[in-house]
Coordinates of C-alpha atoms in Angstrom, one line a residue:
Chain A
X1066 CA 50.3 -136.4 80.7
X1067 CA 53.0 -133.9 81.4
X1068 CA 55.5 -136.6 80.6
X1069 CA 54.0 -137.4 77.2
X1070 CA 53.9 -133.7 76.5
X1071 CA 57.5 -133.1 77.2
X1072 CA 58.4 -136.4 75.4
X1073 CA 56.6 -135.5 72.2
X1074 CA 57.9 -132.0 72.3
X1075 CA 61.4 -133.4 72.6
X1076 CA 60.9 -135.6 69.6
X1077 CA 59.6 -132.6 67.8
X1078 CA 62.5 -130.5 68.5
X1079 CA 65.0 -133.4 68.0
X1080 CA 63.7 -134.3 64.6
X1081 CA 63.3 -130.8 63.4
X1082 CA 66.9 -129.9 64.2
X1083 CA 68.2 -127.0 62.1
X1084 CA 69.7 -128.7 59.0
X1085 CA 70.6 -125.8 56.9
X1086 CA 72.0 -122.8 58.7
X1087 CA 70.4 -119.4 58.7
X1088 CA 70.7 -117.6 55.5
X1089 CA 71.0 -113.9 55.9
X1090 CA 68.8 -112.1 53.6
X1091 CA 71.1 -110.4 51.2
X1092 CA 74.3 -108.7 52.0
X1093 CA 73.8 -105.5 53.8
X1094 CA 76.7 -103.7 52.2
X1095 CA 75.3 -103.8 48.7
X1096 CA 72.2 -102.0 50.0
X1097 CA 74.4 -99.2 51.1
X1098 CA 76.9 -98.0 48.5
X1099 CA 79.3 -95.5 49.6
X1100 CA 81.4 -93.0 47.8
X1101 CA 84.6 -93.7 49.7
X1102 CA 86.1 -96.6 51.8
X1103 CA 86.4 -94.3 54.8
X1104 CA 82.7 -93.7 54.8
X1105 CA 82.1 -97.5 54.5
X1106 CA 84.4 -98.1 57.4
X1107 CA 82.7 -95.5 59.6
X1108 CA 79.3 -97.0 58.8
X1109 CA 80.6 -100.5 59.6
X1110 CA 82.2 -99.3 62.8
X1111 CA 79.2 -97.4 64.1
X1112 CA 76.7 -100.1 63.2
X1113 CA 78.9 -102.9 64.9
X1114 CA 79.3 -100.8 68.0
X1115 CA 75.6 -100.0 68.5
X1116 CA 73.1 -102.2 70.2
X1117 CA 69.9 -103.3 68.5
X1118 CA 67.2 -102.2 71.0
X1119 CA 64.8 -105.0 70.0
X1120 CA 67.3 -107.9 69.9
X1121 CA 69.4 -106.6 72.7
X1122 CA 72.4 -108.9 72.2
X1123 CA 72.8 -108.1 68.6
X1124 CA 74.6 -105.2 67.0
X1125 CA 72.8 -102.9 64.6
X1126 CA 74.9 -104.4 61.8
X1127 CA 73.8 -108.0 62.6
X1128 CA 70.2 -107.6 63.5
X1129 CA 67.5 -108.4 61.1
X1130 CA 64.8 -106.5 63.2
X1131 CA 62.9 -103.7 61.5
X1132 CA 64.2 -101.2 63.8
X1133 CA 67.8 -102.1 63.2
X1134 CA 67.0 -101.7 59.5
X1135 CA 65.6 -98.2 60.0
X1136 CA 68.5 -97.2 62.2
X1137 CA 70.9 -98.6 59.6
X1138 CA 69.2 -96.5 57.0
X1139 CA 69.3 -93.4 59.2
X1140 CA 73.1 -93.9 60.0
X1141 CA 73.8 -94.5 56.3
X1142 CA 72.2 -91.2 55.4
X1143 CA 74.0 -89.4 57.9
X1144 CA 77.4 -90.9 57.0
X1145 CA 76.6 -90.2 53.4
X1146 CA 76.0 -86.5 54.3
X1147 CA 79.4 -86.3 55.9
X1148 CA 78.5 -86.6 59.6
X1149 CA 81.2 -88.0 61.9
X1150 CA 81.1 -90.7 64.5
X1151 CA 80.8 -88.4 67.4
X1152 CA 77.7 -86.7 66.0
X1153 CA 76.0 -89.9 64.9
X1154 CA 76.6 -91.6 68.3
X1155 CA 75.2 -88.4 69.9
X1156 CA 72.1 -88.7 67.7
X1157 CA 71.6 -92.3 68.8
X1158 CA 72.1 -91.6 72.5
X1159 CA 69.8 -88.6 72.4
X1160 CA 67.0 -91.0 71.2
X1161 CA 67.7 -94.3 72.8
X1162 CA 70.0 -93.4 75.7
X1163 CA 73.6 -94.7 76.6
X1164 CA 72.2 -98.2 76.4
X1165 CA 72.4 -98.2 72.6
X1166 CA 76.2 -98.1 72.7
X1167 CA 77.9 -101.3 73.3
X1168 CA 81.0 -99.5 74.4
X1169 CA 79.9 -97.1 77.2
X1170 CA 81.1 -93.5 76.9
X1171 CA 83.6 -92.3 79.5
X1172 CA 81.7 -90.0 81.9
X1173 CA 81.3 -89.6 85.6
X1174 CA 78.6 -92.2 86.0
X1175 CA 80.2 -94.7 83.8
X1176 CA 83.5 -94.2 85.5
X1177 CA 82.0 -95.9 88.5
X1178 CA 81.2 -98.9 86.2
X1179 CA 84.7 -99.0 84.8
X1180 CA 86.6 -98.5 88.1
X1181 CA 84.6 -100.5 90.6
X1182 CA 85.9 -104.1 89.5
X1183 CA 89.5 -102.9 89.7
X1184 CA 88.9 -101.1 92.9
X1185 CA 87.4 -104.2 94.5
X1186 CA 90.3 -106.4 93.3
X1187 CA 92.8 -103.9 94.8
X1188 CA 90.9 -103.7 98.0
X1189 CA 90.8 -107.4 98.3
X1190 CA 94.6 -107.7 97.6
X1191 CA 95.4 -104.9 100.1
X1192 CA 93.2 -106.5 102.7
X1193 CA 94.7 -109.9 102.1
X1194 CA 98.1 -108.5 102.3
X1195 CA 97.4 -106.6 105.4
X1196 CA 95.7 -109.6 107.0
X1197 CA 98.5 -112.0 106.2
X1198 CA 101.2 -109.6 107.3
X1199 CA 99.3 -108.3 110.2
X1200 CA 100.4 -110.9 112.8
X1201 CA 103.9 -110.6 111.6
X1202 CA 103.7 -106.8 112.6
X1203 CA 102.7 -107.6 116.2
X1204 CA 105.3 -110.4 116.4
X1205 CA 108.0 -108.0 115.1
X1206 CA 106.9 -105.2 117.6
X1207 CA 107.3 -107.8 120.4
X1208 CA 110.5 -109.1 119.2
X1209 CA 111.7 -105.5 118.6
X1210 CA 110.7 -104.5 122.1
X1211 CA 112.7 -107.5 123.4
X1212 CA 115.6 -106.4 121.5
X1213 CA 115.3 -102.9 122.8
X1214 CA 115.0 -104.2 126.4
X1215 CA 118.2 -106.1 126.0
X1216 CA 119.9 -103.3 124.1
X1217 CA 118.4 -100.0 125.2
X1218 CA 120.7 -98.1 122.8
X1219 CA 118.4 -99.0 119.9
X1220 CA 116.1 -96.0 120.2
X1221 CA 113.9 -96.6 117.3
X1222 CA 110.5 -98.1 118.3
X1223 CA 109.3 -98.4 114.6
X1224 CA 111.3 -101.1 113.1
X1225 CA 110.4 -101.8 109.6
X1226 CA 107.7 -104.5 109.0
X1227 CA 109.9 -106.7 106.9
X1228 CA 112.9 -106.7 109.2
X1229 CA 111.8 -109.8 110.8
X1230 CA 114.4 -111.7 108.8
X1231 CA 117.2 -109.7 110.1
X1232 CA 116.1 -110.4 113.6
X1233 CA 117.0 -114.0 113.2
X1234 CA 115.1 -117.0 114.5
X1235 CA 112.1 -116.1 112.4
X1236 CA 110.7 -119.6 111.9
X1237 CA 107.5 -119.1 114.1
X1238 CA 106.7 -115.9 112.3
X1239 CA 107.2 -117.4 108.9
X1240 CA 105.0 -120.3 109.7
X1241 CA 102.3 -118.0 110.7
X1242 CA 102.7 -116.2 107.5
X1243 CA 102.4 -119.4 105.3
X1244 CA 99.6 -120.9 107.5
X1245 CA 97.6 -117.7 106.9
X1246 CA 98.4 -117.8 103.2
X1247 CA 97.2 -121.4 103.0
X1248 CA 94.0 -120.6 105.0
X1249 CA 93.4 -117.8 102.4
X1250 CA 94.0 -120.2 99.5
X1251 CA 91.7 -122.8 101.3
X1252 CA 88.9 -120.3 101.5
X1253 CA 89.2 -119.6 97.9
X1254 CA 89.1 -123.3 97.0
X1255 CA 86.3 -123.9 99.3
X1256 CA 84.3 -121.1 97.7
X1257 CA 85.0 -122.6 94.4
X1258 CA 84.1 -126.1 95.6
X1259 CA 80.9 -124.9 97.2
X1260 CA 79.8 -123.2 94.0
X1261 CA 80.7 -126.5 92.1
X1262 CA 78.5 -128.6 94.3
X1263 CA 75.7 -126.3 95.4
X1264 CA 75.7 -123.8 92.5
X1265 CA 75.4 -124.3 88.8
X1266 CA 78.9 -125.7 88.2
X1267 CA 77.8 -129.1 87.2
X1268 CA 74.8 -127.8 85.4
X1269 CA 77.1 -125.7 83.3
X1270 CA 79.3 -128.5 82.5
X1271 CA 76.6 -130.8 81.5
X1272 CA 75.1 -128.1 79.4
X1273 CA 78.5 -127.9 77.6
X1274 CA 78.4 -131.6 77.0
X1275 CA 74.8 -131.5 75.7
X1276 CA 75.7 -128.6 73.4
X1277 CA 78.8 -130.6 72.2
X1278 CA 76.7 -133.7 71.6
X1279 CA 74.1 -131.6 69.7
X1280 CA 76.6 -130.0 67.6
X1281 CA 78.1 -133.4 66.8
X1282 CA 74.6 -134.7 65.9
X1283 CA 73.9 -131.7 63.7
X1284 CA 77.1 -132.3 61.8
X1285 CA 76.3 -135.9 61.5
X1286 CA 72.8 -135.3 60.1
X1287 CA 74.2 -132.8 57.7
X1288 CA 76.9 -135.2 56.6
X1289 CA 74.1 -137.8 55.9
X1290 CA 72.3 -135.3 53.7
X1291 CA 69.4 -134.2 55.9
X1292 CA 66.7 -135.8 57.9
X1293 CA 64.9 -137.3 54.9
X1294 CA 68.0 -138.9 53.7
X1295 CA 68.6 -140.3 57.2
X1296 CA 65.2 -141.9 57.3
X1297 CA 65.7 -143.4 53.9
X1298 CA 69.0 -144.9 54.9
X1299 CA 67.6 -146.2 58.2
X1300 CA 64.8 -147.8 56.2
X1301 CA 67.1 -149.5 53.8
X1302 CA 69.2 -150.8 56.6
X1303 CA 66.2 -152.1 58.5
X1304 CA 65.1 -153.9 55.3
X1305 CA 68.3 -155.8 55.2
X1306 CA 68.6 -156.3 59.1
X1307 CA 65.4 -155.7 61.0
X1308 CA 66.0 -154.8 64.5
X1309 CA 63.7 -153.4 67.3
X1310 CA 65.6 -150.4 68.3
X1311 CA 66.0 -149.4 64.7
X1312 CA 62.2 -149.5 64.1
X1313 CA 61.7 -147.5 67.3
X1314 CA 64.0 -144.8 66.1
X1315 CA 62.4 -144.8 62.7
X1316 CA 59.0 -144.4 64.4
X1317 CA 60.2 -141.4 66.4
X1318 CA 61.7 -139.8 63.4
X1319 CA 58.6 -140.2 61.2
X1320 CA 56.4 -139.0 63.9
X1321 CA 58.4 -135.9 64.0
X1322 CA 58.1 -135.5 60.2
X1323 CA 54.4 -135.8 60.6
X1324 CA 54.2 -139.1 58.7
X1325 CA 51.8 -140.7 61.1
X1326 CA 50.8 -143.9 59.3
X1327 CA 54.3 -144.8 58.5
X1328 CA 55.4 -144.0 62.1
X1329 CA 52.6 -146.3 63.3
X1330 CA 53.9 -149.2 61.2
X1331 CA 57.4 -148.7 62.3
X1332 CA 56.4 -148.7 66.0
X1333 CA 54.3 -151.7 65.6
X1334 CA 57.2 -153.5 64.2
X1335 CA 59.4 -152.3 67.1
X1336 CA 57.2 -153.9 69.6
X1337 CA 57.5 -157.2 67.9
X1338 CA 61.2 -157.3 68.9
X1339 CA 61.8 -158.0 72.5
X1340 CA 64.9 -156.0 72.9
X1341 CA 63.5 -152.6 73.7
X1342 CA 64.3 -151.3 77.2
X1343 CA 61.4 -150.8 79.6
X1344 CA 61.7 -147.0 79.0
X1345 CA 61.7 -147.2 75.3
X1346 CA 58.8 -149.6 75.5
X1347 CA 56.8 -147.1 77.4
X1348 CA 57.7 -144.3 75.1
X1349 CA 56.6 -146.5 72.1
X1350 CA 53.2 -147.1 73.9
X1351 CA 52.8 -143.4 74.5
X1352 CA 53.7 -142.5 70.9
X1353 CA 51.4 -145.3 69.6
X1354 CA 48.3 -144.1 71.6
X1355 CA 49.0 -140.6 70.3
X1356 CA 49.3 -141.9 66.8
X1357 CA 46.0 -143.9 67.2
X1358 CA 44.3 -140.8 68.1
X1359 CA 45.7 -139.0 65.1
X1360 CA 44.9 -141.7 62.7
X1361 CA 41.4 -142.7 63.9
X1362 CA 39.4 -143.0 60.8
X1363 CA 35.8 -142.3 60.5
X1364 CA 35.9 -139.8 63.4
X1365 CA 33.5 -136.9 62.3
X1366 CA 35.7 -133.9 61.7
X1367 CA 33.6 -131.2 63.3
X1368 CA 35.9 -128.2 63.1
X1369 CA 37.4 -127.1 59.8
X1370 CA 39.1 -123.9 59.2
X1371 CA 39.8 -123.1 55.6
X1372 CA 42.8 -120.9 55.4
X1373 CA 44.1 -118.9 52.3
X1374 CA 47.8 -118.3 52.6
X1375 CA 49.6 -116.0 50.2
X1376 CA 52.9 -114.3 50.1
X1377 CA 53.4 -110.5 50.1
X1378 CA 54.8 -109.1 46.8
X1379 CA 57.8 -107.5 48.3
X1380 CA 59.0 -110.9 49.8
X1381 CA 58.6 -113.0 46.6
X1382 CA 62.3 -112.5 45.8
X1383 CA 63.5 -113.6 49.3
X1384 CA 62.1 -117.1 49.2
X1385 CA 63.1 -120.3 47.4
X1386 CA 60.7 -122.8 46.0
X1387 CA 61.9 -125.4 48.4
X1388 CA 61.7 -123.3 51.6
X1389 CA 59.5 -125.0 54.1
X1390 CA 56.1 -123.4 54.9
X1391 CA 54.3 -124.1 58.2
X1392 CA 50.7 -123.2 58.6
X1393 CA 49.3 -123.5 62.1
X1394 CA 46.7 -122.5 64.5
X1395 CA 47.9 -121.3 67.9
X1396 CA 45.8 -120.4 70.9
X1397 CA 45.2 -116.7 70.8
X1398 CA 46.0 -116.2 74.5
X1399 CA 49.0 -118.4 74.5
X1400 CA 50.8 -117.5 71.4
X1401 CA 54.1 -119.3 71.1
X1402 CA 54.1 -120.4 74.7
X1403 CA 52.3 -123.6 73.8
X1404 CA 52.6 -125.8 70.7
X1405 CA 50.1 -125.2 68.0
X1406 CA 46.7 -126.9 68.1
X1407 CA 46.9 -127.7 64.4
X1408 CA 49.8 -127.7 62.0
X1409 CA 50.6 -128.4 58.4
X1410 CA 53.8 -128.5 56.5
X1411 CA 54.0 -127.4 52.8
X1412 CA 56.7 -125.8 50.6
X1413 CA 56.9 -122.3 49.2
X1414 CA 56.3 -123.5 45.6
X1415 CA 52.7 -124.4 46.8
X1416 CA 51.9 -120.7 47.4
X1417 CA 49.3 -119.3 47.2
X1418 CA 47.4 -122.1 48.6
X1419 CA 44.4 -123.0 50.6
X1420 CA 44.6 -125.5 53.5
X1421 CA 42.0 -126.7 55.8
X1422 CA 43.0 -127.1 59.4
X1423 CA 41.0 -129.4 61.4
X1424 CA 41.2 -131.1 64.8
X1425 CA 43.1 -134.1 63.6
X1426 CA 46.1 -131.9 62.9
X1427 CA 47.2 -131.6 66.5
X1428 CA 50.7 -132.1 67.8
X1429 CA 49.7 -133.3 71.3
X1430 CA 46.7 -135.3 72.5
X1431 CA 44.0 -133.2 74.1
X1432 CA 45.5 -130.0 72.6
X1433 CA 43.7 -129.7 69.3
X1434 CA 41.2 -127.4 67.6
X1435 CA 38.4 -129.3 69.4
X1436 CA 39.6 -127.9 72.7
X1437 CA 40.4 -124.4 71.5
X1438 CA 38.2 -121.4 71.8
X1439 CA 40.1 -118.7 70.2
X1440 CA 42.9 -119.2 67.9
X1441 CA 45.1 -117.2 65.5
X1442 CA 46.3 -118.7 62.3
X1443 CA 50.0 -118.1 61.5
X1444 CA 51.8 -119.0 58.3
X1445 CA 55.6 -119.0 58.5
X1446 CA 58.2 -119.7 55.9
X1447 CA 61.1 -121.2 57.7
X1448 CA 64.6 -120.8 56.1
X1449 CA 66.1 -123.4 58.3
X1450 CA 63.1 -125.9 57.8
X1451 CA 62.6 -126.0 61.5
X1452 CA 59.2 -124.9 63.2
X1453 CA 60.8 -122.6 65.8
X1454 CA 61.1 -119.1 64.4
X1455 CA 64.6 -117.9 63.4
X1456 CA 65.6 -114.4 62.3
X1457 CA 65.1 -114.2 58.7
X1458 CA 62.0 -116.3 58.6
X1459 CA 58.9 -114.7 57.0
X1460 CA 55.5 -114.8 58.5
X1461 CA 52.0 -113.6 58.6
X1462 CA 49.0 -114.1 60.9
X1463 CA 45.2 -113.8 60.7
X1464 CA 43.0 -112.0 63.3
X1465 CA 41.8 -113.9 66.3
X1466 CA 39.3 -116.4 65.1
X1467 CA 36.5 -117.9 67.1
X1468 CA 36.8 -121.7 66.6
X1469 CA 33.1 -122.3 67.2
X1470 CA 31.9 -119.7 64.7
X1471 CA 34.7 -119.2 62.2
X1472 CA 34.5 -116.6 59.3
X1473 CA 33.8 -118.2 55.9
X1474 CA 37.4 -117.6 54.9
X1475 CA 40.5 -116.9 56.7
X1476 CA 43.2 -115.0 54.9
X1477 CA 46.8 -115.0 55.9
X1478 CA 49.3 -112.8 54.1
X1479 CA 53.0 -113.5 54.8
X1480 CA 54.2 -110.0 55.0
X1481 CA 56.8 -109.6 57.8
X1482 CA 60.0 -111.1 58.9
X1483 CA 61.1 -112.5 62.2
X1484 CA 63.3 -110.2 64.2
X1485 CA 64.8 -111.8 67.1
X1486 CA 66.2 -115.2 68.0
X1487 CA 64.4 -116.5 71.1
Chain B
X1497 CA 84.1 -103.5 118.9
X1498 CA 86.4 -102.5 116.3
X1499 CA 84.6 -100.7 113.5
X1500 CA 86.7 -102.2 110.7
X1501 CA 84.9 -105.6 111.2
X1502 CA 81.8 -103.9 110.0
X1503 CA 83.2 -103.1 106.7
X1504 CA 82.8 -106.5 105.1
X1505 CA 79.2 -106.6 106.4
X1506 CA 78.5 -103.2 104.8
X1507 CA 80.0 -104.3 101.5
X1508 CA 78.0 -107.5 101.6
X1509 CA 74.7 -105.7 102.3
X1510 CA 75.5 -103.3 99.4
X1511 CA 76.2 -106.1 97.1
X1512 CA 72.9 -107.9 98.1
X1513 CA 71.0 -104.6 97.5
X1514 CA 72.4 -104.2 94.1
X1515 CA 71.7 -107.8 93.1
X1516 CA 68.2 -107.6 94.8
X1517 CA 67.3 -104.6 92.6
X1518 CA 68.6 -106.4 89.5
X1519 CA 66.2 -109.1 90.0
X1520 CA 63.3 -106.9 89.3
X1521 CA 64.8 -105.2 86.3
X1522 CA 63.6 -106.1 83.0
X1523 CA 66.2 -105.2 80.4
X1524 CA 63.5 -104.9 77.8
X1525 CA 61.8 -102.0 79.6
X1526 CA 64.1 -99.1 78.9
X1527 CA 63.7 -95.6 80.4
X1528 CA 63.0 -93.2 77.7
X1529 CA 65.9 -91.0 76.7
X1530 CA 63.3 -88.2 76.1
X1531 CA 62.2 -88.3 79.8
X1532 CA 61.5 -84.7 81.0
X1533 CA 62.3 -83.4 77.6
X1534 CA 59.9 -81.8 75.2
X1535 CA 58.6 -83.7 72.3
X1536 CA 60.8 -83.2 69.3
X1537 CA 59.5 -81.0 66.5
X1538 CA 57.4 -82.8 63.9
X1539 CA 54.7 -82.1 61.4
X1540 CA 52.6 -85.0 60.1
X1541 CA 49.4 -85.8 58.3
X1542 CA 46.6 -87.0 60.3
X1543 CA 45.9 -90.5 59.4
X1544 CA 42.1 -90.1 59.3
X1545 CA 42.1 -86.3 57.9
X1546 CA 45.1 -86.3 55.6
X1547 CA 44.4 -82.6 54.7
X1548 CA 45.0 -81.8 58.4
X1549 CA 48.3 -81.6 60.1
X1550 CA 49.4 -82.7 63.5
X1551 CA 52.5 -81.2 65.1
X1552 CA 54.0 -81.2 68.6
X1553 CA 51.9 -78.1 69.2
X1554 CA 48.8 -80.1 68.9
X1555 CA 49.6 -82.1 71.9
X1556 CA 50.1 -79.2 74.3
X1557 CA 47.6 -77.7 76.6
X1558 CA 46.6 -80.7 78.5
X1559 CA 48.1 -83.9 80.0
X1560 CA 47.8 -86.3 77.0
X1561 CA 48.8 -89.8 76.0
X1562 CA 50.7 -90.7 72.9
X1563 CA 50.3 -94.4 71.9
X1564 CA 52.5 -96.0 69.4
X1565 CA 50.5 -98.7 67.6
X1566 CA 50.4 -100.8 64.3
X1567 CA 48.0 -103.3 62.9
X1568 CA 50.9 -105.8 62.6
X1569 CA 51.5 -105.7 66.3
X1570 CA 49.8 -108.5 68.2
X1571 CA 49.9 -106.8 71.6
X1572 CA 48.1 -103.8 70.1
X1573 CA 45.1 -105.9 69.6
X1574 CA 44.9 -106.6 73.3
X1575 CA 45.6 -103.0 74.2
X1576 CA 43.1 -101.5 71.8
X1577 CA 40.1 -102.6 73.9
X1578 CA 41.7 -100.9 77.0
X1579 CA 42.4 -97.7 75.0
X1580 CA 38.7 -97.7 73.9
X1581 CA 37.7 -98.1 77.5
X1582 CA 40.0 -95.2 78.5
X1583 CA 38.7 -92.9 75.8
X1584 CA 35.1 -93.6 77.0
X1585 CA 35.8 -93.4 80.8
X1586 CA 38.6 -90.8 81.1
X1587 CA 38.9 -87.2 80.0
X1588 CA 42.4 -87.6 78.8
X1589 CA 43.1 -87.0 75.1
X1590 CA 44.9 -90.1 73.6
X1591 CA 47.0 -89.4 70.4
X1592 CA 48.1 -92.2 68.3
X1593 CA 51.2 -92.7 66.3
X1594 CA 50.6 -95.3 63.6
X1595 CA 54.1 -97.0 63.3
X1596 CA 55.4 -98.5 60.2
X1597 CA 52.0 -99.5 59.0
X1598 CA 50.1 -99.3 55.8
X1599 CA 47.6 -96.3 56.3
X1600 CA 44.9 -98.2 54.5
X1601 CA 45.2 -101.2 56.8
X1602 CA 45.3 -98.8 59.8
X1603 CA 42.1 -97.0 58.8
X1604 CA 40.3 -100.4 58.1
X1605 CA 41.4 -101.5 61.7
X1606 CA 40.0 -98.3 63.3
X1607 CA 36.8 -98.6 61.2
X1608 CA 36.2 -102.1 62.4
X1609 CA 37.2 -101.8 66.0
X1610 CA 36.7 -98.2 66.9
X1611 CA 38.9 -95.2 67.3
X1612 CA 40.1 -94.2 70.6
X1613 CA 42.4 -91.5 69.4
X1614 CA 41.8 -87.8 69.0
X1615 CA 44.5 -87.5 66.4
X1616 CA 46.8 -90.0 64.7
X1617 CA 50.4 -89.3 63.5
X1618 CA 50.9 -91.2 60.3
X1619 CA 54.5 -92.6 60.4
X1620 CA 54.9 -95.3 57.7
X1621 CA 58.6 -95.0 57.6
X1622 CA 59.1 -95.0 61.2
X1623 CA 61.2 -91.9 61.2
X1624 CA 59.1 -90.0 63.7
X1625 CA 59.4 -93.1 66.0
X1626 CA 63.0 -93.0 65.9
X1627 CA 63.0 -89.5 67.0
X1628 CA 60.9 -90.6 70.0
X1629 CA 63.3 -93.4 70.8
X1630 CA 60.5 -96.0 70.0
X1631 CA 61.9 -99.5 69.9
X1632 CA 58.7 -101.6 69.6
X1633 CA 55.0 -101.3 69.6
X1634 CA 52.9 -100.6 71.7
X1635 CA 54.6 -97.9 73.6
X1636 CA 52.7 -95.1 75.4
X1637 CA 54.1 -91.7 76.4
X1638 CA 52.5 -89.4 78.9
X1639 CA 53.0 -85.8 78.1
X1640 CA 52.3 -82.9 80.4
X1641 CA 50.4 -79.7 79.4
X1642 CA 53.7 -78.2 78.0
X1643 CA 54.2 -81.2 75.9
X1644 CA 57.1 -82.6 77.9
X1645 CA 57.6 -86.4 78.1
X1646 CA 57.0 -87.4 81.8
X1647 CA 56.7 -91.2 81.4
X1648 CA 57.0 -94.0 78.9
X1649 CA 55.3 -97.3 79.2
X1650 CA 56.5 -100.1 77.0
X1651 CA 54.1 -103.0 76.2
X1652 CA 50.3 -103.4 76.2
X1653 CA 48.7 -101.3 79.0
X1654 CA 46.5 -103.3 81.4
X1655 CA 44.2 -102.0 84.0
X1656 CA 46.8 -102.9 86.5
X1657 CA 49.6 -101.0 85.0
X1658 CA 47.3 -98.2 84.3
X1659 CA 46.3 -97.9 88.0
X1660 CA 49.8 -98.5 89.4
X1661 CA 52.1 -96.9 87.0
X1662 CA 50.4 -94.4 84.8
X1663 CA 47.6 -92.9 86.9
X1664 CA 50.1 -91.5 89.5
X1665 CA 52.1 -89.8 86.8
X1666 CA 48.9 -88.3 85.1
X1667 CA 47.6 -87.0 88.4
X1668 CA 50.8 -85.4 89.4
X1669 CA 51.2 -83.5 86.1
X1670 CA 47.4 -82.7 85.9
X1671 CA 47.6 -80.9 89.2
X1672 CA 50.5 -78.7 88.2
X1673 CA 48.6 -77.7 84.9

């Protein structure tokens, strides 16, 4: 069960890969006209050096969160009224603490922060130096006392540390020096090696590879003209040259696009060819049983939730007709943590619209409206076409709905924008 | 034994201590910059009685809670029930700050679900919230009798966090009233 779940989730994610890159809603600069370029520069400097408290890795200049918007407006007004960087930063710090500054100010507490790394490096270098040369010192003292014994007129007991070379016959000392140095080097290499094998070194490398592959894939899909074009091409190719693996892939892609009956046909064709690997065969079986459940005709649909979706007036300008709209029911106590129990995909041009969610619209077997108790209906306009929320997406949600006794009509108004990337 | 051999151990222990502390820190729970400072000056309409004004003076006299909420905030739905329970069972005044919300929607919400607040600051633009250093909803401030911020809780209050984190603060400042 868990396997199917992760498998289908993977398909879902894979197929819905971000095709068009996030479009930033409007240019921020036009919103904030300045009298002089100095003021504009000051505004840009402050907003790009301050942290958005909501999306903590973004600057106030980049973030689409509501708070960042408010703070930009506030900073704009202060810059316009002639305030300087110091005062505005003080204003921000008084309210949100030092954390809001990406570049911490130089004060007693932060000094520790700045100095410690260098102090540590210095300590390590001094310690290593001392350790490596320590033996030499002893050796020198011994050699020196030998010299003194032989030649008592040399009064000085404290010969300089590095005078070893002048004492001649320094080979054993030099060897000790280099052996210690090598030992030090070995310890460093061993630490790196241990991290590599026991720590996350390899995981990091494979993450990089996966990332690279994914970027490559994205670029390929984009080159081909999007997922729908890709499916079309695959279909044409399969018509000319039917082939098992091709049908298997087509089935996966169609399943992800929500075209269940076509997906079923493709997978059935795939099984007629004997060239699928056991793993692919197993996945095909899983997908087919899932599709069967989805396509089962004549099953009495017992749960129907009619949903009216509309778009807030102030957002009408921010969307395009062909932006993708997802309307879905999520478990009220789970939210985004589990996939929706029912989902439909429409386009913005269909708005305002009424859809009826029922238990056949699930993404996973045994995770449908029939099993749900309380759900929340969410409508999201996805700028990227993918179901995961991305900053700049618009959305709205209903109140919590009792699935067994739903209200006669459920209204969802799309009236807010997504703030943070996950 | 030579003491200098202890130095690496002490350094190591210190490092572990820092890392250990770091494990429990949630960067999304920020300490309020207003901590131990009086509430900034403000005057606002009361959401439910627009002819009446609320100011920082209204929140003085008794240890009180100031809860930042909005109808668009999903966690506020969960928290609302707990606030209702608090208002029934405890003698602590709860003030609300309706954050970047439509006043009509907020009134409707309270009408449907009940009103745990003794007074509600209406802040449709979020300017008051910026002055409080609010960065999300829900957030709850504990104010002492002099109107000084003594604690800020970020997120939906649960009975556990109420018992463990907020009650001790409230008790401490109630005694020194």
